[in-house]
Amino acid sequence: MSELESGFRLADVVGLLRRRSAIMLGAVILGLVTGYLVFSAAPPNYSATARVEVEILKSDPSSASSTPALQTIDLGTESDKMKADGVGDAVRRKLKLPGDNRSLFGPLVVTSKDNSRVLELTYQSASATKARDIVNAIAQSYIDVGTAEATASRDKKLAALAEDISQAKDVLDAANTTLNGTESGTPERTAAATAAGEAQQAYNALLDKKAGYEDLAITSGTLVRKALLPKTVLSKKALGMGVGVFGLVVIMGLVVALIVDRRDSRGGGRRTVEKLAPGANMRVMPTATGAKAGPAEVDAAIDRLAVELAGNSSKGRAASVLVVGTRREPPVALAEELASSLTFAGIPTLFVLAGSSERELRQAHVITSFTDLITGPSITGPASLPDVAGAGVGLAAPMVTWLRPRGSAEASGLLRRAVVEALITRAGREGFDAVVFVAATPIHNAAGAALGQWVAKTAVIVEGNDTQEIEHTVRALTEADVTITEVVWT
């Protein structure tokens, strides 16, 4: 089980994103394009607002409680009246709108503030002109319908009052006729005068009431502010859909990257390496599987690798091996482990560091010129590590010996084919079974690509999970006609 499967680590996610950067970049681009298309495909949202002041209508001019100071308005009721069928029918007739009142009032929001008689009408639409025209039409239709209802109620009361006035006039005329038919100073005259006065008062009261109804305000409201042509409002729904689609595509890309990474062994380009170097043996060390491998299992795997790399030597000629890493520095750590295994196995091996490394090599022989080394008394040089190897030394050699150039591999003459072949031949004569060259990735220097052409075996040591570095290393070796025999994930 890998680290990503057994637990979350930020380094694992970063490594996955680096290895599958092409997939993630494609997912991000596709997500941006798809999210933008979804956002742009959503209809634009326009919001227009109008304000209406609700007027207080007197229902009875003769009632003391009908004075404006004592009357209150239920704005909740008035808000419901905004969406009345009468208002909706008037708006649809005026603007010639299809559909029904339910769909017409769906985008309408009516709000009010405390201690205020002003209602705020807000209407949303995909058309700026439609939003403005509809909200203004609703506001005006509310006023017109309310005014028409108030006018009809007043006219009905005036009609009923006119009949009462006509009857009161007849009574008054009859009382005056009776009064005129009596003699002054008689009891009949007094009674007739009283009756005529009462009839006159009743008649005058009805006329005052009629005047009061005629003076009633019949305007149900005032359009305080008409809605103007609105500007585009960013649709939160469309924005949310666009962001959601972008996130979904990116997550799908991450899933695809994870699946590809899991199918590609070690997430380090094994499938690509198999295509670039079909004849190479793919070896995954226990330390690279992510499982907790014991020391014995790790040592056994290194021993097997060391013996197989150092095998196939012939009499008088040592086996030649190139161990090349995928980073800027040679894989010295693994080479030292191989050296320990070969020492334990009793296989004399000469290790040649074909590059520079910050890792210290104990008892390594520093070679100024490999050409001088070939012509000297011994290939190993003295224990005191002179500037020029081979001066005053015997023929005895240790089981495993390290050679390293004083400067670069190029400056020491190591990248000459004749020198490499002579070094391998002389190592065989002096009792070494194998010569192992340790070099860095060939994309940063020429040592790996050059030595790989002149040795019998080449092993690529994968020191990390960076797919691009591994692919570049293998590709550079194959383009230099180097036959890769082993690819080892460490």
Coordinates of C-alpha atoms in Angstrom, one line a residue:
M1 CA 0.0 0.0 0.0
S2 CA 1.4 3.4 -1.0
E3 CA 1.6 6.4 1.2
L4 CA -1.3 8.0 -0.5
E5 CA -3.4 5.0 0.2
S6 CA -2.3 4.6 3.8
G7 CA -2.5 8.2 4.8
F8 CA -2.5 11.8 3.6
R9 CA 0.7 13.7 3.2
L10 CA 1.1 17.0 1.4
A11 CA 4.4 15.8 -0.2
D12 CA 2.5 12.9 -1.8
V13 CA -0.1 15.2 -3.4
V14 CA 2.6 17.6 -4.6
G15 CA 4.5 14.7 -6.1
L16 CA 1.4 13.4 -7.8
L17 CA 0.7 16.8 -9.3
R18 CA 4.3 17.1 -10.5
R19 CA 4.3 13.7 -12.1
R20 CA 0.9 14.2 -13.8
S21 CA 1.2 17.9 -14.5
A22 CA 0.1 17.4 -18.1
I23 CA -3.1 15.8 -17.0
M24 CA -3.8 18.4 -14.3
L25 CA -3.0 21.3 -16.6
G26 CA -5.4 19.9 -19.2
A27 CA -8.0 19.4 -16.5
V28 CA -7.6 23.0 -15.3
I29 CA -7.8 24.4 -18.9
L30 CA -10.8 22.2 -19.7
G31 CA -12.4 23.2 -16.4
L32 CA -11.9 26.9 -17.1
V33 CA -13.4 26.6 -20.6
T34 CA -16.3 24.5 -19.4
G35 CA -17.0 26.7 -16.4
Y36 CA -16.9 29.8 -18.5
L37 CA -19.3 28.3 -21.1
V38 CA -21.7 27.3 -18.4
F39 CA -21.5 30.8 -16.8
S40 CA -21.9 32.6 -20.1
A41 CA -24.7 30.3 -21.2
A42 CA -26.8 31.3 -18.2
P43 CA -29.2 34.2 -19.0
P44 CA -28.2 37.6 -17.7
N45 CA -29.9 38.9 -14.7
Y46 CA -31.4 42.4 -14.5
S47 CA -33.0 43.8 -11.4
A48 CA -35.3 46.9 -11.6
T49 CA -36.8 48.7 -8.5
A50 CA -39.7 51.1 -8.2
R51 CA -41.2 52.7 -5.0
V52 CA -44.9 53.4 -4.2
E53 CA -46.3 55.4 -1.3
V54 CA -49.5 53.9 -0.1
E55 CA -52.2 56.6 0.6
I56 CA -54.7 56.4 3.5
L57 CA -58.3 56.3 2.2
K58 CA -61.3 57.5 4.3
S59 CA -64.1 55.0 4.3
D60 CA -66.6 57.4 6.0
P61 CA -66.1 61.2 6.0
S62 CA -68.5 61.6 9.0
S63 CA -66.5 59.2 11.2
A64 CA -64.1 60.8 13.7
S65 CA -61.8 57.8 13.5
S66 CA -61.4 58.3 9.8
T67 CA -59.0 61.2 10.3
P68 CA -55.6 60.4 8.7
A69 CA -53.7 60.9 12.0
L70 CA -55.7 58.0 13.5
Q71 CA -55.6 55.6 10.6
T72 CA -53.0 52.9 10.0
I73 CA -52.0 50.9 7.0
D74 CA -51.4 47.2 6.9
L75 CA -48.4 47.1 4.5
G76 CA -48.5 43.3 4.5
T77 CA -52.0 43.4 3.1
E78 CA -50.9 46.1 0.6
S79 CA -48.0 43.9 -0.5
D80 CA -50.4 41.1 -1.2
K81 CA -52.6 43.5 -3.2
M82 CA -49.6 44.1 -5.4
K83 CA -49.9 40.6 -6.6
A84 CA -53.7 40.6 -7.0
D85 CA -55.3 39.2 -10.1
G86 CA -56.7 42.6 -11.0
V87 CA -53.2 44.1 -11.0
G88 CA -51.8 41.2 -13.0
D89 CA -54.6 41.2 -15.6
A90 CA -54.0 45.0 -16.1
V91 CA -50.3 44.6 -16.5
R92 CA -50.6 41.7 -19.0
R93 CA -53.1 43.7 -21.0
K94 CA -51.0 46.8 -21.0
L95 CA -47.7 45.1 -22.0
K96 CA -49.4 42.3 -24.0
L97 CA -47.6 39.6 -22.0
P98 CA -48.4 35.9 -22.4
G99 CA -48.8 33.4 -19.6
D100 CA -50.6 33.8 -16.3
N101 CA -50.4 36.0 -13.2
R102 CA -48.5 33.4 -11.2
S103 CA -45.6 33.4 -13.6
L104 CA -45.8 37.2 -13.9
F105 CA -45.5 37.8 -10.2
G106 CA -42.9 35.0 -9.6
P107 CA -39.8 37.3 -9.9
L108 CA -41.5 40.2 -8.0
V109 CA -40.3 40.9 -4.4
V110 CA -42.2 43.5 -2.3
T111 CA -40.5 44.9 0.8
S112 CA -41.1 47.7 3.3
K113 CA -39.5 49.5 6.2
D114 CA -40.8 50.2 9.7
N115 CA -42.7 53.4 10.2
S116 CA -42.9 54.0 6.4
R117 CA -45.8 53.9 4.0
V118 CA -43.4 53.2 1.0
L119 CA -43.4 49.8 -0.6
E120 CA -40.3 48.8 -2.6
L121 CA -41.0 46.6 -5.7
T122 CA -38.0 44.7 -7.2
Y123 CA -38.4 42.7 -10.4
Q124 CA -35.7 40.5 -12.0
S125 CA -35.6 39.4 -15.6
A126 CA -33.2 38.3 -18.3
S127 CA -34.1 41.5 -20.2
A128 CA -33.3 45.0 -18.8
T129 CA -36.2 46.6 -20.7
K130 CA -38.6 43.9 -19.6
A131 CA -37.6 44.2 -15.9
R132 CA -38.1 48.0 -16.0
D133 CA -41.4 48.0 -17.9
I134 CA -43.0 45.2 -15.8
V135 CA -42.1 46.7 -12.4
N136 CA -43.3 50.2 -13.5
A137 CA -46.5 48.6 -14.9
I138 CA -47.1 46.7 -11.7
A139 CA -46.6 49.8 -9.6
Q140 CA -48.9 51.9 -11.7
S141 CA -51.5 49.2 -12.1
Y142 CA -51.6 48.8 -8.3
I143 CA -52.3 52.5 -8.0
D144 CA -54.9 52.5 -10.8
V145 CA -56.7 49.4 -9.6
G146 CA -56.8 50.7 -6.0
T147 CA -58.0 54.1 -7.2
A148 CA -60.6 52.5 -9.4
E149 CA -61.9 50.4 -6.5
A150 CA -62.0 53.4 -4.2
T151 CA -63.8 55.5 -6.8
A152 CA -66.3 52.7 -7.4
S153 CA -67.0 52.4 -3.7
R154 CA -67.4 56.2 -3.4
D155 CA -69.7 56.4 -6.4
K156 CA -71.8 53.6 -4.9
K157 CA -72.2 55.4 -1.6
L158 CA -73.0 58.7 -3.5
A159 CA -75.7 56.9 -5.5
A160 CA -77.3 55.6 -2.3
L161 CA -76.9 59.0 -0.7
A162 CA -78.6 60.7 -3.7
E163 CA -81.7 58.7 -3.2
D164 CA -81.7 59.6 0.5
I165 CA -81.3 63.3 -0.5
S166 CA -84.2 63.1 -2.9
Q167 CA -86.5 61.6 -0.3
A168 CA -85.3 64.2 2.3
K169 CA -86.1 67.0 -0.3
D170 CA -89.6 65.6 -0.8
V171 CA -90.1 65.6 3.0
L172 CA -88.7 69.1 3.2
D173 CA -91.0 70.4 0.4
A174 CA -94.0 68.8 2.1
A175 CA -93.1 70.3 5.4
N176 CA -92.7 73.8 3.8
T177 CA -96.1 73.4 2.1
T178 CA -97.7 72.5 5.4
L179 CA -96.0 75.4 7.1
N180 CA -97.2 77.8 4.4
G181 CA -100.8 76.6 4.8
T182 CA -101.1 77.5 8.5
E183 CA -102.0 80.8 10.2
S184 CA -99.4 82.7 12.1
G185 CA -99.7 82.4 15.9
T186 CA -101.7 79.2 15.9
P187 CA -100.5 76.0 17.5
E188 CA -100.6 74.3 14.0
R189 CA -98.1 76.9 12.7
T190 CA -95.8 76.2 15.5
A191 CA -95.9 72.4 14.9
A192 CA -95.5 72.9 11.2
A193 CA -92.5 75.2 11.7
T194 CA -90.9 72.7 14.0
A195 CA -91.4 69.9 11.4
A196 CA -90.1 72.0 8.6
G197 CA -86.9 72.9 10.7
E198 CA -86.3 69.2 11.4
A199 CA -86.7 68.3 7.7
Q200 CA -84.3 71.1 6.7
Q201 CA -81.7 69.9 9.2
A202 CA -82.0 66.3 7.9
Y203 CA -81.7 67.6 4.3
N204 CA -78.7 69.7 5.1
A205 CA -76.9 66.9 6.9
L206 CA -77.3 64.7 3.8
L207 CA -75.9 67.4 1.6
D208 CA -72.9 67.8 3.9
K209 CA -72.3 64.1 3.8
K210 CA -72.5 64.1 0.0
A211 CA -69.9 66.9 -0.1
G212 CA -67.7 65.0 2.3
Y213 CA -67.8 61.9 0.0
E214 CA -67.0 64.1 -3.0
D215 CA -64.0 65.5 -1.2
L216 CA -62.6 62.1 -0.2
A217 CA -59.1 61.4 -1.6
I218 CA -59.6 58.5 -4.0
T219 CA -55.9 58.0 -5.0
S220 CA -54.7 54.7 -3.5
G221 CA -51.0 55.5 -3.9
T222 CA -48.3 57.6 -5.4
L223 CA -45.5 56.4 -7.6
V224 CA -42.5 57.8 -5.7
R225 CA -39.8 56.6 -8.0
K226 CA -40.1 54.9 -11.3
A227 CA -37.6 52.2 -12.2
L228 CA -34.8 53.1 -14.6
L229 CA -33.2 50.8 -17.1
P230 CA -31.1 48.5 -14.9
K231 CA -27.5 47.4 -15.3
T232 CA -26.4 43.7 -15.5
V233 CA -26.3 42.1 -12.1
L234 CA -23.9 39.2 -11.5
S235 CA -25.9 36.1 -11.2
K236 CA -24.9 34.2 -8.1
K237 CA -26.5 31.1 -9.4
A238 CA -24.7 31.3 -12.7
L239 CA -21.4 32.0 -11.0
G240 CA -21.9 29.1 -8.6
M241 CA -22.7 26.8 -11.5
G242 CA -19.5 27.9 -13.3
V243 CA -17.3 27.5 -10.3
G244 CA -18.9 24.1 -9.5
V245 CA -18.3 22.8 -13.0
F246 CA -14.7 24.0 -12.9
G247 CA -14.2 22.2 -9.6
L248 CA -15.8 19.1 -10.8
V249 CA -13.6 18.9 -14.0
V250 CA -10.5 19.5 -11.9
I251 CA -11.5 16.7 -9.5
M252 CA -12.1 14.4 -12.4
G253 CA -8.7 15.3 -13.7
L254 CA -7.2 14.5 -10.3
V255 CA -9.0 11.2 -10.3
V256 CA -7.7 10.4 -13.8
A257 CA -4.2 11.5 -12.8
L258 CA -4.4 9.2 -9.7
I259 CA -5.6 6.3 -11.8
V260 CA -2.9 6.7 -14.4
D261 CA -0.3 7.2 -11.6
R262 CA -1.4 3.9 -9.9
R263 CA -1.4 2.0 -13.2
D264 CA 2.1 3.3 -13.8
S265 CA 4.1 1.4 -11.3
R266 CA 5.7 3.5 -8.5
G267 CA 4.2 6.6 -10.1
G268 CA 7.6 7.0 -11.7
G269 CA 7.0 6.3 -15.4
R270 CA 7.5 2.5 -15.5
R271 CA 5.1 2.1 -18.3
T272 CA 6.9 4.8 -20.3
V273 CA 10.3 3.3 -19.5
E274 CA 9.1 -0.1 -20.7
K275 CA 8.2 1.5 -24.0
L276 CA 11.5 3.4 -24.3
A277 CA 13.6 0.4 -23.2
P278 CA 11.6 -2.7 -23.9
G279 CA 14.5 -5.1 -23.2
A280 CA 15.4 -3.7 -19.8
N281 CA 14.6 -5.6 -16.6
M282 CA 12.3 -3.6 -14.3
R283 CA 13.4 -4.1 -10.7
V284 CA 11.5 -2.6 -7.8
M285 CA 13.5 -2.7 -4.5
P286 CA 11.7 -3.4 -1.2
T287 CA 12.4 0.2 -0.1
A288 CA 10.4 1.5 -3.1
T289 CA 7.2 -0.4 -2.5
G290 CA 6.0 1.7 0.4
A291 CA 5.7 -1.3 2.6
K292 CA 7.7 -1.8 5.8
A293 CA 10.5 -4.0 4.5
G294 CA 12.8 -5.6 7.0
P295 CA 16.6 -5.1 6.9
A296 CA 17.2 -8.7 5.9
E297 CA 14.8 -8.3 2.9
V298 CA 16.5 -5.1 1.8
D299 CA 20.0 -6.6 2.1
A300 CA 19.0 -9.7 0.2
A301 CA 17.6 -7.5 -2.7
I302 CA 20.8 -5.4 -2.8
D303 CA 22.9 -8.6 -2.8
R304 CA 21.0 -10.0 -5.7
L305 CA 21.4 -6.8 -7.7
A306 CA 25.1 -6.6 -6.9
V307 CA 25.8 -10.2 -7.9
E308 CA 23.8 -10.0 -11.1
L309 CA 25.5 -6.7 -12.2
A310 CA 29.0 -8.0 -11.4
G311 CA 28.4 -11.3 -13.2
N312 CA 29.5 -12.5 -16.6
S313 CA 33.1 -11.6 -16.2
S314 CA 35.7 -13.6 -18.4
K315 CA 39.2 -14.6 -17.7
G316 CA 41.6 -11.7 -18.0
R317 CA 38.7 -9.2 -18.5
A318 CA 36.4 -7.8 -15.8
A319 CA 32.7 -7.3 -16.3
S320 CA 31.8 -3.7 -17.0
V321 CA 28.8 -2.0 -15.6
L322 CA 27.4 1.5 -15.7
V323 CA 25.2 2.6 -12.8
V324 CA 23.6 5.9 -13.8
G325 CA 21.2 7.9 -11.7
T326 CA 18.3 10.2 -12.6
R327 CA 19.6 13.2 -10.7
R328 CA 22.4 15.7 -11.0
E329 CA 24.6 13.7 -8.6
P330 CA 25.6 10.1 -9.2
P331 CA 23.8 7.5 -7.1
V332 CA 26.7 7.0 -4.7
A333 CA 24.6 5.8 -1.7
L334 CA 23.3 2.8 -3.6
A335 CA 26.8 2.2 -5.1
E336 CA 28.2 2.0 -1.6
E337 CA 25.6 -0.6 -0.7
L338 CA 26.5 -2.6 -3.8
A339 CA 30.1 -2.3 -2.8
S340 CA 29.4 -3.7 0.7
S341 CA 27.4 -6.6 -0.8
L342 CA 30.3 -7.4 -3.3
T343 CA 32.8 -7.3 -0.4
F344 CA 30.7 -9.7 1.6
A345 CA 30.3 -12.0 -1.4
G346 CA 34.1 -11.9 -2.0
I347 CA 33.8 -10.4 -5.5
P348 CA 36.7 -8.0 -6.2
T349 CA 35.2 -4.9 -7.8
L350 CA 36.6 -1.6 -9.0
F351 CA 34.2 1.3 -8.6
V352 CA 34.9 4.5 -10.6
L353 CA 33.0 7.7 -9.7
A354 CA 32.4 9.4 -13.1
G355 CA 31.3 12.7 -11.7
S356 CA 31.2 14.9 -8.6
S357 CA 29.3 14.2 -5.4
E358 CA 28.8 15.9 -2.1
R359 CA 28.8 12.6 -0.4
E360 CA 32.2 11.7 1.0
L361 CA 33.9 8.5 -0.2
R362 CA 36.2 7.0 2.4
Q363 CA 39.6 5.6 1.2
A364 CA 38.8 6.6 -2.4
H365 CA 41.8 7.0 -4.7
V366 CA 41.9 10.4 -6.3
I367 CA 42.9 10.2 -9.9
T368 CA 44.3 13.2 -11.8
S369 CA 44.7 11.5 -15.1
F370 CA 43.3 8.1 -16.0
T371 CA 45.7 7.9 -18.9
D372 CA 48.6 8.0 -16.5
L373 CA 46.9 5.5 -14.3
I374 CA 46.7 3.0 -17.2
T375 CA 50.5 3.2 -17.7
G376 CA 51.4 3.1 -14.0
P377 CA 52.5 0.1 -12.0
S378 CA 49.0 -0.5 -10.6
I379 CA 45.5 0.5 -11.3
T380 CA 44.7 1.1 -7.6
G381 CA 47.4 3.6 -6.7
P382 CA 49.1 3.9 -3.3
A383 CA 47.3 4.1 0.0
S384 CA 48.5 7.7 0.4
L385 CA 46.5 8.8 -2.6
P386 CA 49.2 10.7 -4.6
D387 CA 48.4 13.3 -7.3
V388 CA 49.6 10.8 -10.0
A389 CA 48.4 7.3 -9.3
G390 CA 50.6 4.2 -9.6
A391 CA 53.9 5.6 -8.2
G392 CA 55.8 3.1 -5.9
V393 CA 52.9 0.6 -5.3
G394 CA 52.8 -3.2 -5.2
L395 CA 50.6 -5.5 -7.1
A396 CA 48.2 -6.4 -4.2
A397 CA 44.7 -4.9 -4.5
P398 CA 41.9 -4.7 -1.9
M399 CA 38.6 -6.5 -2.4
V400 CA 36.7 -3.3 -3.4
T401 CA 38.4 -0.2 -4.6
W402 CA 37.1 3.3 -5.3
L403 CA 38.5 5.6 -7.9
R404 CA 37.4 9.2 -8.3
P405 CA 38.7 12.0 -10.6
R406 CA 40.3 15.0 -9.1
G407 CA 38.3 17.3 -11.3
S408 CA 35.6 16.4 -13.9
A409 CA 35.4 13.1 -15.7
E410 CA 36.1 14.9 -18.9
A411 CA 39.2 16.6 -17.6
S412 CA 40.6 13.4 -16.2
G413 CA 40.4 11.6 -19.6
L414 CA 37.8 9.1 -18.4
L415 CA 35.5 9.7 -21.3
R416 CA 37.9 8.4 -23.8
R417 CA 36.9 5.0 -25.2
A418 CA 40.5 3.6 -25.3
V419 CA 41.1 4.6 -21.7
V420 CA 37.8 3.0 -20.5
E421 CA 38.5 -0.3 -22.4
A422 CA 42.2 -0.3 -21.2
L423 CA 41.0 0.3 -17.6
I424 CA 38.5 -2.6 -17.8
T425 CA 41.1 -4.9 -19.3
R426 CA 43.8 -4.0 -16.8
A427 CA 41.3 -4.4 -13.9
G428 CA 40.7 -7.9 -15.1
R429 CA 44.4 -8.7 -15.2
E430 CA 44.9 -7.3 -11.6
G431 CA 42.2 -9.6 -10.2
F432 CA 39.0 -7.5 -10.3
D433 CA 35.9 -9.3 -11.5
A434 CA 34.0 -6.2 -12.3
V435 CA 34.4 -2.5 -13.0
V436 CA 31.4 -0.4 -11.9
F437 CA 31.1 3.2 -13.3
V438 CA 28.9 5.5 -11.2
A439 CA 27.5 8.5 -13.2
A440 CA 24.8 11.1 -12.9
T441 CA 21.9 11.5 -15.3
P442 CA 23.1 12.1 -18.9
I443 CA 20.9 15.1 -19.3
H444 CA 23.3 17.2 -17.2
N445 CA 26.7 15.8 -18.4
A446 CA 28.1 13.5 -21.0
A447 CA 29.6 10.8 -18.7
G448 CA 26.5 8.5 -18.5
A449 CA 25.8 8.6 -22.3
A450 CA 29.5 8.1 -23.2
L451 CA 30.3 5.3 -20.7
G452 CA 27.0 3.5 -21.5
Q453 CA 28.3 2.8 -25.0
W454 CA 31.5 1.1 -23.8
V455 CA 30.3 -1.1 -21.0
A456 CA 28.5 -4.5 -21.1
K457 CA 25.6 -3.5 -18.7
T458 CA 23.8 -0.3 -17.9
A459 CA 21.6 0.0 -14.9
V460 CA 19.4 3.1 -14.4
I461 CA 18.9 3.8 -10.7
V462 CA 15.6 5.6 -10.1
E463 CA 16.1 7.8 -7.0
G464 CA 12.7 9.4 -6.8
N465 CA 9.2 9.4 -8.3
D466 CA 9.7 12.3 -10.7
T467 CA 8.4 10.8 -14.0
Q468 CA 10.0 13.5 -16.2
E469 CA 13.5 13.0 -14.8
I470 CA 13.2 9.3 -15.3
E471 CA 11.9 9.6 -18.8
H472 CA 14.5 12.2 -19.8
T473 CA 17.3 10.0 -18.4
V474 CA 16.2 6.8 -20.2
R475 CA 15.4 8.7 -23.4
A476 CA 18.9 10.4 -23.4
L477 CA 20.6 7.0 -22.9
T478 CA 18.5 5.3 -25.7
E479 CA 19.2 8.2 -28.1
A480 CA 22.9 7.7 -27.4
D481 CA 22.5 4.0 -28.4
V482 CA 23.0 2.8 -24.9
T483 CA 21.5 -0.6 -24.2
I484 CA 19.7 -0.4 -20.8
T485 CA 19.7 -3.8 -19.0
E486 CA 18.3 -2.8 -15.6
V487 CA 15.9 -0.1 -14.3
V488 CA 15.9 -0.1 -10.5
W489 CA 13.4 1.7 -8.4
T490 CA 15.0 2.4 -5.0

